[in-house]
GROMACS .gro file of C-alpha atoms in nm:
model
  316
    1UNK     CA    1   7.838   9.349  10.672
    2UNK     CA    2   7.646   9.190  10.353
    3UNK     CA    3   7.784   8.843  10.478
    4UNK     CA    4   7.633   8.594  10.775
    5UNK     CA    5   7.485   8.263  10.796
    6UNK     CA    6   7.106   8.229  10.698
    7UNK     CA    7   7.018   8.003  10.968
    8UNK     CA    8   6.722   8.160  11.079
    9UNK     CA    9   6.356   8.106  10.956
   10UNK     CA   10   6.296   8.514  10.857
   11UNK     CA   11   6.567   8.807  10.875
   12UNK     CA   12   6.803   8.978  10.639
   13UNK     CA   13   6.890   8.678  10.447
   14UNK     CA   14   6.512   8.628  10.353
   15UNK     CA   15   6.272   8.346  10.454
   16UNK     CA   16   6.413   7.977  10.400
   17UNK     CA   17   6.155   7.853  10.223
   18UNK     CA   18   6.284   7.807   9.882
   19UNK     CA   19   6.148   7.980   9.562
   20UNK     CA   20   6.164   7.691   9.348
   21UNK     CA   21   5.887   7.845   9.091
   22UNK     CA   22   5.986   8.146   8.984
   23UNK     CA   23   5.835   8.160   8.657
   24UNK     CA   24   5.523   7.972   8.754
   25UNK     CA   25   5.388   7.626   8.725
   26UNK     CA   26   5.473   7.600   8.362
   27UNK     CA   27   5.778   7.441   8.193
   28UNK     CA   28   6.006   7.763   8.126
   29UNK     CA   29   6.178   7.880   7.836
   30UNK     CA   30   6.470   8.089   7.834
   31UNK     CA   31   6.753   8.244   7.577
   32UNK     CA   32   7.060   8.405   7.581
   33UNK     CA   33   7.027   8.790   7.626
   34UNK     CA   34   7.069   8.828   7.192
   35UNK     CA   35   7.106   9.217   7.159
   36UNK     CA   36   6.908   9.446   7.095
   37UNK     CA   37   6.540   9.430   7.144
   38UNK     CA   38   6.398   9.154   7.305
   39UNK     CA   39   6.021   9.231   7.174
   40UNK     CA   40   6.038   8.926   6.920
   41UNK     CA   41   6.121   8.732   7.201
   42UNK     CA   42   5.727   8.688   7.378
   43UNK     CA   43   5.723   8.320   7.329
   44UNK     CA   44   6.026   8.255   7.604
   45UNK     CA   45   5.966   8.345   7.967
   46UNK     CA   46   6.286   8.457   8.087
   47UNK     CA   47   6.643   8.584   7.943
   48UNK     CA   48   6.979   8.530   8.072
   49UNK     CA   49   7.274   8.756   8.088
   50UNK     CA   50   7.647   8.753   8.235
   51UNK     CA   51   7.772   8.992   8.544
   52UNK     CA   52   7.971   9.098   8.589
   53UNK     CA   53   8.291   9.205   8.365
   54UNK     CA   54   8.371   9.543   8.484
   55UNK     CA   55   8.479   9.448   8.809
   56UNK     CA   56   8.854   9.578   8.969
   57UNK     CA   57   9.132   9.329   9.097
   58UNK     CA   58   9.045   9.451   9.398
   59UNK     CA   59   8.703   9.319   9.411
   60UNK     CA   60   8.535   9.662   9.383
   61UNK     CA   61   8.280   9.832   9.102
   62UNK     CA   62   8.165  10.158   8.973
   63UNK     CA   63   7.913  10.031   8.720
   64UNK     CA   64   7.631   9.770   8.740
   65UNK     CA   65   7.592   9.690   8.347
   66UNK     CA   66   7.312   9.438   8.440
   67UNK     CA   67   7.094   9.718   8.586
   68UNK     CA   68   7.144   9.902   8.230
   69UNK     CA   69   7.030   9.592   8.023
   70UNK     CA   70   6.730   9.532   8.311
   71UNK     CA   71   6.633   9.915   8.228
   72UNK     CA   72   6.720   9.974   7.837
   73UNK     CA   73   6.597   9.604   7.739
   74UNK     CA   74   6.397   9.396   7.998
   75UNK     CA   75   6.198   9.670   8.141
   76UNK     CA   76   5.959   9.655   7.894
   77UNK     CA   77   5.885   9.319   7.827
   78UNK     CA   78   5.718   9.043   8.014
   79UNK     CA   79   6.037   8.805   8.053
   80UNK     CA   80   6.188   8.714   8.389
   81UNK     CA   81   6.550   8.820   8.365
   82UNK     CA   82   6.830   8.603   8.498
   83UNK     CA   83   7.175   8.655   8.645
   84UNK     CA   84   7.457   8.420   8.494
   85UNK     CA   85   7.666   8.582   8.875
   86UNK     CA   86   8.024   8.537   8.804
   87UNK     CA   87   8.172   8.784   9.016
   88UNK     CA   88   8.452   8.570   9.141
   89UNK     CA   89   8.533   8.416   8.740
   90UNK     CA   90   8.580   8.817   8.643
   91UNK     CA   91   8.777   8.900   8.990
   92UNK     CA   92   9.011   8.638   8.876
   93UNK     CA   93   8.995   8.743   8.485
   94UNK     CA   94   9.123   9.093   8.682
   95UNK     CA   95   9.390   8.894   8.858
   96UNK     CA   96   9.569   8.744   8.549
   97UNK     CA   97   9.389   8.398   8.637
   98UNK     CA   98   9.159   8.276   8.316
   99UNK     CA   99   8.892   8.000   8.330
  100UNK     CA  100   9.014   7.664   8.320
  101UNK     CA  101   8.975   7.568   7.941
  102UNK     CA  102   9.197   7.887   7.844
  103UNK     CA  103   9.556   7.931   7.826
  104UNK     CA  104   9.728   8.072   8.096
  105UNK     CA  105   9.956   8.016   8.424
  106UNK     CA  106   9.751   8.066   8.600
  107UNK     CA  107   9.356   7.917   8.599
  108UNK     CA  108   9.048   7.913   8.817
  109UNK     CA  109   9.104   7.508   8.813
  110UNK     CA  110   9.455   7.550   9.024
  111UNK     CA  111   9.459   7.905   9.150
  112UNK     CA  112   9.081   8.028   9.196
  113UNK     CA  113   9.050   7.887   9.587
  114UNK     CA  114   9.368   8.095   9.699
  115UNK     CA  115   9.202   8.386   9.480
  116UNK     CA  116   8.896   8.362   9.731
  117UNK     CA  117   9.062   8.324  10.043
  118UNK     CA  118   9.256   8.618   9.968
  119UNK     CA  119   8.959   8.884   9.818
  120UNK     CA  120   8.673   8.718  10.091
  121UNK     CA  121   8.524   9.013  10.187
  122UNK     CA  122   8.562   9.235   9.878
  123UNK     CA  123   8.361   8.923   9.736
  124UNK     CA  124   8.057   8.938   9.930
  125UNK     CA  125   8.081   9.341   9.965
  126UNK     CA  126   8.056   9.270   9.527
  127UNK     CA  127   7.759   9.074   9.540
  128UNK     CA  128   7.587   9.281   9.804
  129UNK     CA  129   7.667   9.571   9.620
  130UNK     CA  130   7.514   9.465   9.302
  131UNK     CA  131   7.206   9.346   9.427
  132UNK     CA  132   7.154   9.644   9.609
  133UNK     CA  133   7.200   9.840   9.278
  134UNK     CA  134   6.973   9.586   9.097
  135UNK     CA  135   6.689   9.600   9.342
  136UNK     CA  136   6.656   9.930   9.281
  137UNK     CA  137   6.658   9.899   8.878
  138UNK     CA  138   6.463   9.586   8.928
  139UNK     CA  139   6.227   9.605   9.285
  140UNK     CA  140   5.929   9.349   9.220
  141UNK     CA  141   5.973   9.086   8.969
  142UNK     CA  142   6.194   8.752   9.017
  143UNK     CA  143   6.520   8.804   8.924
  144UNK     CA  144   6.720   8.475   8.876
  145UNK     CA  145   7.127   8.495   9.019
  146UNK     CA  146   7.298   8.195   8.850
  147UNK     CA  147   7.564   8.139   9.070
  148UNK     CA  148   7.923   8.053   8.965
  149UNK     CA  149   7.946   7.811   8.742
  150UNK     CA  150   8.190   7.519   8.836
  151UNK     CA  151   8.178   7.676   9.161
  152UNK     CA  152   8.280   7.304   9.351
  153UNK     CA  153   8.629   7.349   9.179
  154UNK     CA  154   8.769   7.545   9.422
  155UNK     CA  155   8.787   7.211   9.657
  156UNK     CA  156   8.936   7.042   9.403
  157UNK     CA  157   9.274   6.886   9.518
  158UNK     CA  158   9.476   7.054   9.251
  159UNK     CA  159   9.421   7.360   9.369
  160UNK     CA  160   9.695   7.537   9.520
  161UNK     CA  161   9.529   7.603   9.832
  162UNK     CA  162   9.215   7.387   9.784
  163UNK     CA  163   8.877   7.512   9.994
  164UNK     CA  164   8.750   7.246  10.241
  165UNK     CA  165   8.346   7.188  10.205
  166UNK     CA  166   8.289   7.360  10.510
  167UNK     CA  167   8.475   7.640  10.321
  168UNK     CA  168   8.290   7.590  10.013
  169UNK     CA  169   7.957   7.593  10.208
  170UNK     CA  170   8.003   7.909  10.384
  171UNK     CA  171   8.091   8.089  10.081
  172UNK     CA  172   7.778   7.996   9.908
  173UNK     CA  173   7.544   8.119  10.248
  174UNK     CA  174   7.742   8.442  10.246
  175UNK     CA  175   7.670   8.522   9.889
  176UNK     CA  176   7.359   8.430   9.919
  177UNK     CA  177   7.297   8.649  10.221
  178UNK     CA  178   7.428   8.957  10.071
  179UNK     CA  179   7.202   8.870   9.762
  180UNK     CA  180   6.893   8.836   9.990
  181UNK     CA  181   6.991   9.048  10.269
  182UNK     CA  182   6.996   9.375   9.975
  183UNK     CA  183   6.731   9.211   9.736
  184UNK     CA  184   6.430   9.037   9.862
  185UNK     CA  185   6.286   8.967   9.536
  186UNK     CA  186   6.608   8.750   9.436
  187UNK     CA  187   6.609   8.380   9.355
  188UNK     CA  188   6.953   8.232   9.422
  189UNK     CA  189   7.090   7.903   9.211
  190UNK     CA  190   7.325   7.696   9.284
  191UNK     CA  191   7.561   7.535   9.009
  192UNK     CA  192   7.609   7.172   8.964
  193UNK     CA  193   7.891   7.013   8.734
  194UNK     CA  194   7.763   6.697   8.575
  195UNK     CA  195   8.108   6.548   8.585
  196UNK     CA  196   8.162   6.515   8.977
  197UNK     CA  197   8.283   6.176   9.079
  198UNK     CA  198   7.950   6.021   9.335
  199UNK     CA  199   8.125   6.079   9.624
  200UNK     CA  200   8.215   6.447   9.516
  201UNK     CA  201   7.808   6.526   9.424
  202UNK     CA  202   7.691   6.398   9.762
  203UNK     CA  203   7.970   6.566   9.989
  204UNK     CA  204   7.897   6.923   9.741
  205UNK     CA  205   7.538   6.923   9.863
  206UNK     CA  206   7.559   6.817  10.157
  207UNK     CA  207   7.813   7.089  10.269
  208UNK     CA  208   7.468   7.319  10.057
  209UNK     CA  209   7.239   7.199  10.317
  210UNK     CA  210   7.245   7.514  10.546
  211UNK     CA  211   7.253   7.755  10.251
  212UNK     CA  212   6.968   7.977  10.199
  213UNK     CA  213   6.911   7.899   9.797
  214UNK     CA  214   6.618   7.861   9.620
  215UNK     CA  215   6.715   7.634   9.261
  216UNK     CA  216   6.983   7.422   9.138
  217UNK     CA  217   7.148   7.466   8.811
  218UNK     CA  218   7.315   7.272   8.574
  219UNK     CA  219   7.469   7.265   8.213
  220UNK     CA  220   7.295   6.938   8.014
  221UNK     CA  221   7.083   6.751   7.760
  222UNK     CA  222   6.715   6.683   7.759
  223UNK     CA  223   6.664   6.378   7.584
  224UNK     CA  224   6.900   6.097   7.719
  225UNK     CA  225   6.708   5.896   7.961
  226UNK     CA  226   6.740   6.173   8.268
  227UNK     CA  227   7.143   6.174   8.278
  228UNK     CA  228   7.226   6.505   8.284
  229UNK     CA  229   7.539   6.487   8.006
  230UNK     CA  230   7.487   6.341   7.631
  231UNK     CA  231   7.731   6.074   7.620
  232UNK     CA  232   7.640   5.940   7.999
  233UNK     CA  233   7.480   5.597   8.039
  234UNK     CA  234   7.432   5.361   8.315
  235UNK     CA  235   7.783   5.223   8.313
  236UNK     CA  236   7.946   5.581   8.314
  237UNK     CA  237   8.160   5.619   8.626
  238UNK     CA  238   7.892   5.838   8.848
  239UNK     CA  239   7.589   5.749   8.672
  240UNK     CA  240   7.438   5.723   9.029
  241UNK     CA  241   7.472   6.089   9.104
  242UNK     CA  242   7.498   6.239   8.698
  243UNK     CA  243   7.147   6.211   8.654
  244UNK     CA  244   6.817   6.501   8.721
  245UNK     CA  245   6.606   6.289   8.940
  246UNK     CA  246   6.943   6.241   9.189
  247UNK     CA  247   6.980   6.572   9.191
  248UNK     CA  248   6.580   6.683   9.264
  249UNK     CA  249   6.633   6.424   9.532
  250UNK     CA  250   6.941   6.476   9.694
  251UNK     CA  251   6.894   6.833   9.664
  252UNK     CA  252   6.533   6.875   9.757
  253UNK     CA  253   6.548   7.187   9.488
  254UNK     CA  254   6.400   7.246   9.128
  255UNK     CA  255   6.662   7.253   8.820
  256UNK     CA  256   6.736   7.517   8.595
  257UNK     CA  257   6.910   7.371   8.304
  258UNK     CA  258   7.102   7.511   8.049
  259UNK     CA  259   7.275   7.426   7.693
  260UNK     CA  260   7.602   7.598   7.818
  261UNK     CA  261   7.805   7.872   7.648
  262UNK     CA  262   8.080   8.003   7.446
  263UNK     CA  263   8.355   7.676   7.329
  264UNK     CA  264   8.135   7.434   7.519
  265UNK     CA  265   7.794   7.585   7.360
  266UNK     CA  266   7.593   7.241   7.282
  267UNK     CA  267   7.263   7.233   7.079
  268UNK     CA  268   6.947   7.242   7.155
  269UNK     CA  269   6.830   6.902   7.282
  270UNK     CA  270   6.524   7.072   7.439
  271UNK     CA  271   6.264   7.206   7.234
  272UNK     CA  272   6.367   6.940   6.995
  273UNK     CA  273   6.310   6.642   7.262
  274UNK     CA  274   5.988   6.491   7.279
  275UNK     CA  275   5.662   6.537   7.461
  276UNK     CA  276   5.753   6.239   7.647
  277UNK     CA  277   6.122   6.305   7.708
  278UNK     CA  278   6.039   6.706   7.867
  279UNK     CA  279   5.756   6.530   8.053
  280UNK     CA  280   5.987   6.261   8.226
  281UNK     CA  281   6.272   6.529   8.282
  282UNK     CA  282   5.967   6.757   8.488
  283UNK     CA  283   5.891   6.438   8.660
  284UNK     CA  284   6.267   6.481   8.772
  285UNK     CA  285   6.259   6.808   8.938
  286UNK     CA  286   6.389   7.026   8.580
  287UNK     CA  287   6.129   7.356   8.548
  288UNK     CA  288   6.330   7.534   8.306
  289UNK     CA  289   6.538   7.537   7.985
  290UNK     CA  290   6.745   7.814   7.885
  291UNK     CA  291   6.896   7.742   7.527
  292UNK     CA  292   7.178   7.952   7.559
  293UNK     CA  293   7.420   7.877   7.180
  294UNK     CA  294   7.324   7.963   6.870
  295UNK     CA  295   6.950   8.002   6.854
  296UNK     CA  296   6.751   7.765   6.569
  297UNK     CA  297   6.524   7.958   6.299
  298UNK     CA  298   6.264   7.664   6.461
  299UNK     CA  299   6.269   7.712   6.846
  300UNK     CA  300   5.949   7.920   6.871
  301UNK     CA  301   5.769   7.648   6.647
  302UNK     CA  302   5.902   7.329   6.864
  303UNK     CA  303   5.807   7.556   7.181
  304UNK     CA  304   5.466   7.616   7.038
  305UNK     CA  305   5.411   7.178   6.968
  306UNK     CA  306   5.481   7.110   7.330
  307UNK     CA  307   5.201   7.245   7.471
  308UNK     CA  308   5.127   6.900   7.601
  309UNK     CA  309   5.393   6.981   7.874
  310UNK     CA  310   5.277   6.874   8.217
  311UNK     CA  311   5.259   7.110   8.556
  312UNK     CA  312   5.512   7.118   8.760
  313UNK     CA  313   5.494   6.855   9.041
  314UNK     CA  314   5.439   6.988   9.393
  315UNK     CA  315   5.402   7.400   9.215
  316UNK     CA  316   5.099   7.592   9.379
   0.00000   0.00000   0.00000
C-alpha cells in the first residue's frame, strides 16, 4: 500500500522536515514547459508541466508522459522540473466530470468529492505509481509535484457529497506518502485558492498540519502590496487570510507562486514588479515565480535587472 499517515520523524513517507528550498537560496524563475527545446531557456531555474492526461476512469495508467518530457527535454539542461499533479482533475475529465469553469453536468465544483470517495485507492495507487516511474527517469535532482489545484473544493458545501477536513487532510498525507514513500527526491506542494472566505483558509491548513509537504502554492500577482489576487485590498472580504505573509505564517511553508493557466492565464506581474515589490513579497515567505501564460519577448531582460533580489530568509 502507497498510502499511510506520515506521522513519523523518518520512514517511507520521507523525513518531516520540509524542503522549502528546492532551487536554492535565490529567488526562482520558472516557465511553462513551451515545446520543444528548452536550451534557450538557461536564464529560468525550473519548468513546469501538467500530469497527467492519459489516465483511465478507473484510476489506472500505462504511460508516464512526464517521464518522456523529463528524458527527451529536461535531461539535458540545468532546470529543476516541476509537476503541475492533477491526477484526480484528469480521473474526473475520464469520468464525464470537467473542471468547474467548463460546461458540463457534471463539474469538479459539485461532483469531484463523491469522485474521490469512490476511486480512493486507485488514487493513491496513481500517484505512487507515477512517482515510482519518475524516480527512475528522474533519481537525484528535486522534482517539484504541484498538487491539485483548487484541491479545498472538494469540502465545499455544494458538493454532492462534500469531504469533511479531516477527509480533506488525509487525502493530502496519503498522496503525499505514496509520492515520498516511491520518490525520495520529491518536493510535495500544496495548493492554496486566494479566494477562501478567513474562516475557510485557517480550517484548510489547519486540517494540513499533519501532512508531510514541503511548499505551498498559489495562483497570484506580485506587485499589490502582498495580497495574493490583483483586485484585493484591505477592505476585500478575507483580506486577513488573502495575503503571502498570512500564508508563510499560518503555514510555516515557503510559496511557489504562479500566473495561472489556460482562460484564467494572467500576465506577468513578476519580472515586471519592482526591486522593492519582489523584495517585500521574499520577506513574505514567496521563493519562486513561475510565469506560466503567454511568455513576454522581455522576461529574460527584467530577470537579468533584478539582480538586486535579496536571499531567502531563514535558506542555508
Amino acid at each position: 500500500n502507497a498510502g499511510g499517515s506520515s506521522g513519523s520523524n523518518t520512514g517511507v513517507c520521507g523525513a518531516t522536515n520540509p524542503k522549502m528550498y528546492p532551487f536554492g537560496c535565490k529567488f526562482a524563475w520558472g516557465i511553462a514547459d513551451p515545446g520543444g527545446s528548452l536550451a534557450g531557456f538557461a536564464y529560468v531555474q525550473f519548468v513546469s508541466n501538467w500530469i497527467e492526461s492519459n489516465i483511465s476512469a478507473s484510476g489506472t495508467m500505462t504511460n508516464c508522459n512526464g517521464c518522456t518530457w523529463l528524458k527527451n527535454s529536461v535531461a539535458n539542461t540545468n532546470l529543476i522540473p516541476a509537476y503541475y499533479a492533477y491526477i484526480i482533475g484528469f480521473l474526473a475529465h475520464a469520468n464525464g466530470i470537467v473542471d468547474g469553469n467548463q460546461s458540463g453536468s457534471k463539474k469538479l465544483s459539485t461532483d469531484g468529492a463523491a469522485l474521490i470517495k469512490a476511486n480512493y485507492n486507485a488514487i493513491i495507487d496513481a500517484y505512487a505509481w507515477y512517482a515510482q516511474k519518475t524516480a527512475a527517469a528522474w533519481p537525484t535532482k528535486p522534482l517539484i509535484w504541484l498538487l491539485e489545484g483548487d484541491f479545498v473544493q472538494f469540502t465545499d458545501s455544494g458538493q454532492s457529497s462534500p469531504m469533511t477536513y479531516a477527509e480533506i487532510g488525509k487525502l493530502a498525507a496519503d498522496i503525499t506518502c505514496a509520492i515520498k514513500s516511491n520518490m525520495p527526491n520529491a518536493v510535495v506542494a500544496i495548493d492554496h485558492s486566494a479566494w477562501n472566505a478567513d474562516e475557510v483558509t485557517n480550517s484548510y491548513w489547519g486540517a494540513m498540519a499533519d501532512v508531510n509537504y514541503d511548499m505551498v502554492w498559489t495562483t497570484g500577482v506580485g506587485n499589490n502590496k502582498g495580497f495574493i489576487n490583483g483586485d484585493a485590498n484591505s477592505s476585500t472580504y478575507n483580506a486577513k487570510t488573502a495575503n503571502y505573509a498570512y500564508l508563510y505564517k499560518l503555514t510555516g511553508r515557503t510559496t511557489l507562486v504562479d500566473t495561472s493557466a489556460g482562460a484564467s492565464a494572467a500576465g506577468d506581474s513578476w519580472s515586471t514588479a519592482s526591486l522593492a515589490d519582489l523584495n517585500a513579497r521574499i520577506s513574505e515567505g514567496v521563493v519562486a515565480a513561475n510565469i506560466t501564460g503567454t511568455l513576454s519577448g522581455g522576461l529574460q531582460s527584467n530577470i537579468n535587472n533584478l539582480s538586486g533580489l535579496s536571499a531567502l530568509p531563514s535558506c542555508q
